[in-house]
GROMACS .gro file of C-alpha atoms in nm:
model
  184
    1MET     CA    1   1.529   1.999   0.046
    2GLY     CA    2   1.355   2.069  -0.282
    3VAL     CA    3   1.318   1.953  -0.636
    4PRO     CA    4   1.435   2.211  -0.890
    5GLY     CA    5   1.141   2.388  -1.053
    6SER     CA    6   0.881   2.229  -0.831
    7GLN     CA    7   0.713   2.232  -0.492
    8PRO     CA    8   0.925   2.214  -0.176
    9VAL     CA    9   0.962   1.859  -0.054
   10GLU     CA   10   0.821   1.765   0.286
   11VAL     CA   11   0.906   1.439   0.459
   12GLY     CA   12   0.742   1.284   0.761
   13GLN     CA   13   0.699   0.960   0.946
   14VAL     CA   14   0.437   0.815   1.177
   15ARG     CA   15   0.431   0.507   1.396
   16THR     CA   16   0.175   0.245   1.294
   17PRO     CA   17   0.099  -0.106   1.423
   18LEU     CA   18   0.300  -0.227   1.120
   19GLY     CA   19   0.605  -0.020   1.204
   20PRO     CA   20   0.715   0.327   1.099
   21PHE     CA   21   0.548   0.460   0.782
   22TYR     CA   22   0.697   0.752   0.591
   23VAL     CA   23   0.559   0.994   0.333
   24VAL     CA   24   0.741   1.224   0.090
   25TRP     CA   25   0.526   1.515  -0.032
   26ALA     CA   26   0.601   1.757  -0.319
   27GLY     CA   27   0.261   1.902  -0.408
   28ALA     CA   28   0.133   1.543  -0.384
   29VAL     CA   29   0.259   1.220  -0.231
   30ILE     CA   30   0.552   1.107  -0.448
   31GLN     CA   31   0.688   0.831  -0.225
   32SER     CA   32   0.581   0.635   0.082
   33GLY     CA   33   0.660   0.312   0.258
   34PHE     CA   34   0.724   0.121   0.575
   35GLY     CA   35   1.065   0.189   0.724
   36PRO     CA   36   1.279   0.487   0.813
   37ALA     CA   37   1.198   0.817   0.644
   38PRO     CA   38   1.448   0.978   0.411
   39GLU     CA   39   1.606   1.302   0.531
   40GLY     CA   40   1.393   1.611   0.492
   41ARG     CA   41   1.185   1.870   0.665
   42GLN     CA   42   0.833   1.812   0.788
   43GLY     CA   43   0.569   2.062   0.685
   44PRO     CA   44   0.193   2.111   0.711
   45GLU     CA   45   0.097   1.907   0.404
   46VAL     CA   46   0.287   1.596   0.504
   47ARG     CA   47   0.151   1.630   0.860
   48ARG     CA   48  -0.204   1.631   0.715
   49VAL     CA   49  -0.129   1.312   0.522
   50LEU     CA   50   0.028   1.146   0.826
   51ARG     CA   51  -0.282   1.226   1.035
   52ALA     CA   52  -0.492   1.048   0.770
   53VAL     CA   53  -0.260   0.746   0.796
   54GLU     CA   54  -0.294   0.744   1.176
   55ASP     CA   55  -0.672   0.766   1.146
   56PHE     CA   56  -0.675   0.473   0.901
   57PHE     CA   57  -0.474   0.252   1.138
   58ALA     CA   58  -0.710   0.351   1.419
   59GLY     CA   59  -1.002   0.207   1.218
   60GLY     CA   60  -1.093   0.519   1.020
   61ALA     CA   61  -1.146   0.567   0.649
   62PHE     CA   62  -0.884   0.471   0.394
   63PRO     CA   63  -0.660   0.776   0.335
   64ARG     CA   64  -0.741   0.929  -0.004
   65VAL     CA   65  -0.468   1.178  -0.088
   66GLU     CA   66  -0.328   1.327  -0.405
   67VAL     CA   67  -0.044   1.124  -0.554
   68ARG     CA   68   0.195   1.194  -0.839
   69PHE     CA   69   0.342   0.914  -1.048
   70ALA     CA   70   0.691   0.930  -1.199
   71GLY     CA   71   0.717   0.594  -1.376
   72THR     CA   72   0.699   0.488  -1.737
   73PRO     CA   73   0.366   0.538  -1.914
   74PHE     CA   74   0.293   0.167  -1.860
   75GLU     CA   75   0.378   0.179  -1.488
   76ASN     CA   76   0.173   0.496  -1.445
   77ALA     CA   77  -0.127   0.323  -1.607
   78VAL     CA   78  -0.093   0.027  -1.369
   79TRP     CA   79  -0.062   0.254  -1.065
   80GLU     CA   80  -0.356   0.469  -1.176
   81ALA     CA   81  -0.573   0.157  -1.215
   82LEU     CA   82  -0.464   0.041  -0.868
   83SER     CA   83  -0.562   0.380  -0.730
   84GLN     CA   84  -0.916   0.321  -0.853
   85THR     CA   85  -0.970   0.009  -0.639
   86ASP     CA   86  -1.182   0.051  -0.329
   87PRO     CA   87  -1.083  -0.051   0.024
   88GLY     CA   88  -1.166  -0.417   0.080
   89ASP     CA   89  -1.156  -0.498  -0.292
   90ARG     CA   90  -0.896  -0.739  -0.423
   91LEU     CA   91  -0.799  -0.815  -0.778
   92SER     CA   92  -0.560  -1.049  -0.955
   93TYR     CA   93  -0.268  -0.942  -1.170
   94ALA     CA   94  -0.465  -1.064  -1.473
   95GLU     CA   95  -0.766  -0.849  -1.375
   96LEU     CA   96  -0.539  -0.549  -1.332
   97ALA     CA   97  -0.382  -0.612  -1.675
   98SER     CA   98  -0.731  -0.628  -1.824
   99ARG     CA   99  -0.827  -0.297  -1.660
  100ILE     CA  100  -0.549  -0.121  -1.850
  101ASP     CA  101  -0.634  -0.307  -2.175
  102ARG     CA  102  -0.311  -0.508  -2.165
  103SER     CA  103  -0.437  -0.860  -2.088
  104GLY     CA  104  -0.126  -1.019  -2.238
  105ALA     CA  105   0.104  -0.823  -2.008
  106VAL     CA  106   0.032  -0.993  -1.674
  107ARG     CA  107   0.400  -1.037  -1.582
  108ALA     CA  108   0.480  -0.676  -1.674
  109VAL     CA  109   0.187  -0.566  -1.459
  110GLY     CA  110   0.333  -0.770  -1.173
  111ARG     CA  111   0.669  -0.598  -1.215
  112ALA     CA  112   0.501  -0.255  -1.217
  113VAL     CA  113   0.304  -0.343  -0.902
  114GLY     CA  114   0.631  -0.445  -0.737
  115LYS     CA  115   0.791  -0.111  -0.828
  116ASN     CA  116   0.505   0.097  -0.682
  117PRO     CA  117   0.675   0.389  -0.504
  118ILE     CA  118   0.359   0.496  -0.319
  119PRO     CA  119   0.232   0.189  -0.130
  120LEU     CA  120  -0.080   0.221   0.084
  121PHE     CA  121  -0.206   0.523  -0.115
  122VAL     CA  122  -0.161   0.326  -0.440
  123PRO     CA  123  -0.288   0.005  -0.281
  124CYS     CA  124  -0.069  -0.270  -0.426
  125HIS     CA  125  -0.155  -0.481  -0.120
  126ARG     CA  126  -0.496  -0.543  -0.287
  127VAL     CA  127  -0.339  -0.738  -0.576
  128VAL     CA  128  -0.338  -1.113  -0.516
  129PRO     CA  129  -0.261  -1.421  -0.725
  130LYS     CA  130  -0.561  -1.557  -0.913
  131ASP     CA  131  -0.546  -1.885  -0.716
  132GLY     CA  132  -0.671  -1.709  -0.402
  133ARG     CA  133  -0.346  -1.704  -0.204
  134LEU     CA  134  -0.226  -1.394  -0.021
  135GLY     CA  135   0.091  -1.366  -0.228
  136ASN     CA  136   0.397  -1.157  -0.162
  137TYR     CA  137   0.440  -0.791  -0.073
  138GLY     CA  138   0.754  -0.579  -0.084
  139PHE     CA  139   0.721  -0.497   0.287
  140GLY     CA  140   0.649  -0.858   0.385
  141PRO     CA  141   0.339  -1.074   0.350
  142TRP     CA  142   0.252  -1.014   0.718
  143ARG     CA  143   0.203  -0.643   0.642
  144LYS     CA  144  -0.006  -0.726   0.335
  145ALA     CA  145  -0.223  -0.958   0.545
  146ALA     CA  146  -0.260  -0.692   0.815
  147LEU     CA  147  -0.366  -0.427   0.561
  148ILE     CA  148  -0.623  -0.663   0.408
  149LEU     CA  149  -0.755  -0.748   0.755
  150LEU     CA  150  -0.776  -0.381   0.849
  151GLU     CA  151  -0.969  -0.301   0.530
  152ALA     CA  152  -1.202  -0.591   0.614
  153GLY     CA  153  -1.289  -0.416   0.942
  154LYS     CA  154  -1.068  -0.624   1.169
  155THR     CA  155  -0.909  -0.353   1.381
  156ASP     CA  156  -0.743  -0.573   1.644
  157LEU     CA  157  -0.413  -0.574   1.455
  158GLU     CA  158  -0.198  -0.550   1.767
  159ASP     CA  159  -0.327  -0.895   1.871
  160ARG     CA  160  -0.293  -1.048   1.524
  161ILE     CA  161   0.048  -0.921   1.416
  162PRO     CA  162   0.266  -1.163   1.620
  163GLY     CA  163   0.090  -1.461   1.459
  164LEU     CA  164   0.114  -1.309   1.113
  165ARG     CA  165   0.484  -1.231   1.151
  166ALA     CA  166   0.560  -1.581   1.283
  167HIS     CA  167   0.372  -1.769   1.009
  168PRO     CA  168   0.623  -1.984   0.815
  169ASP     CA  169   0.457  -1.943   0.472
  170LEU     CA  170   0.200  -1.667   0.498
  171ALA     CA  171   0.220  -1.581   0.126
  172ALA     CA  172   0.071  -1.926   0.050
  173VAL     CA  173  -0.228  -1.886   0.284
  174ARG     CA  174  -0.564  -1.858   0.110
  175LEU     CA  175  -0.735  -1.525   0.162
  176ASP     CA  176  -1.060  -1.698   0.255
  177ASP     CA  177  -0.878  -1.870   0.543
  178LEU     CA  178  -0.710  -1.547   0.651
  179LEU     CA  179  -1.035  -1.351   0.654
  180GLY     CA  180  -1.246  -1.632   0.796
  181ASP     CA  181  -1.113  -1.619   1.150
  182GLY     CA  182  -0.844  -1.353   1.111
  183GLN     CA  183  -0.560  -1.594   1.183
  184ALA     CA  184  -0.348  -1.771   0.925
   0.00000   0.00000   0.00000
C-alpha cells in the first residue's frame, strides 16, 4: 500500500481502554481514530506511534508525533491551532476561531473540528461549548469525557468507562461536574 510519489503507508492498531485505536502513517500521521484499522501493512514508524499511544493510556505523556494535514487551508489552520493546545487545556469554538483570526467563523470552525482526520494527535476532544458542557465528539461523548479525565490525571478509566458509556445525556454534563468527582 502506498501513495504515488510519497512515503510508503503504514497502518497499525492498538487496544486502548476506549476500544481499538488505529493510525495511518505516511512520513507523518495522516489519519487516526477509534475503530477498526484500514487495510495496510504495519511498519516501524507506525509501531513507534502506537507505543506512544499505549504509554499515554497507561498514564504517560501525551503522544506528540508529526502529523500532516490534507484539508482546505481553513481546515488546516483550525487543525494546526488545535495542535498547539496543551494536554489538560480546553477551549471553546469561539476561542479557537479567535486563535486563527476568524472570530466570525465559529460555526465553520466547528465543522472543521468535526472533520478532523487525526483525532487524539490533533486534540479535538479539548474543544468544548462556551457554556461549560462537555459537548459532542465524533467517537462518542463518553470517549471525549474519558480523554479529558485522562489528561486531568485520572488514570482509573477502566472503572469509570461503564458509567460514562451508560450516561443518558453525557454531552450536556458540565465539565466542572465531570472533573470534580470523575463521575457524570
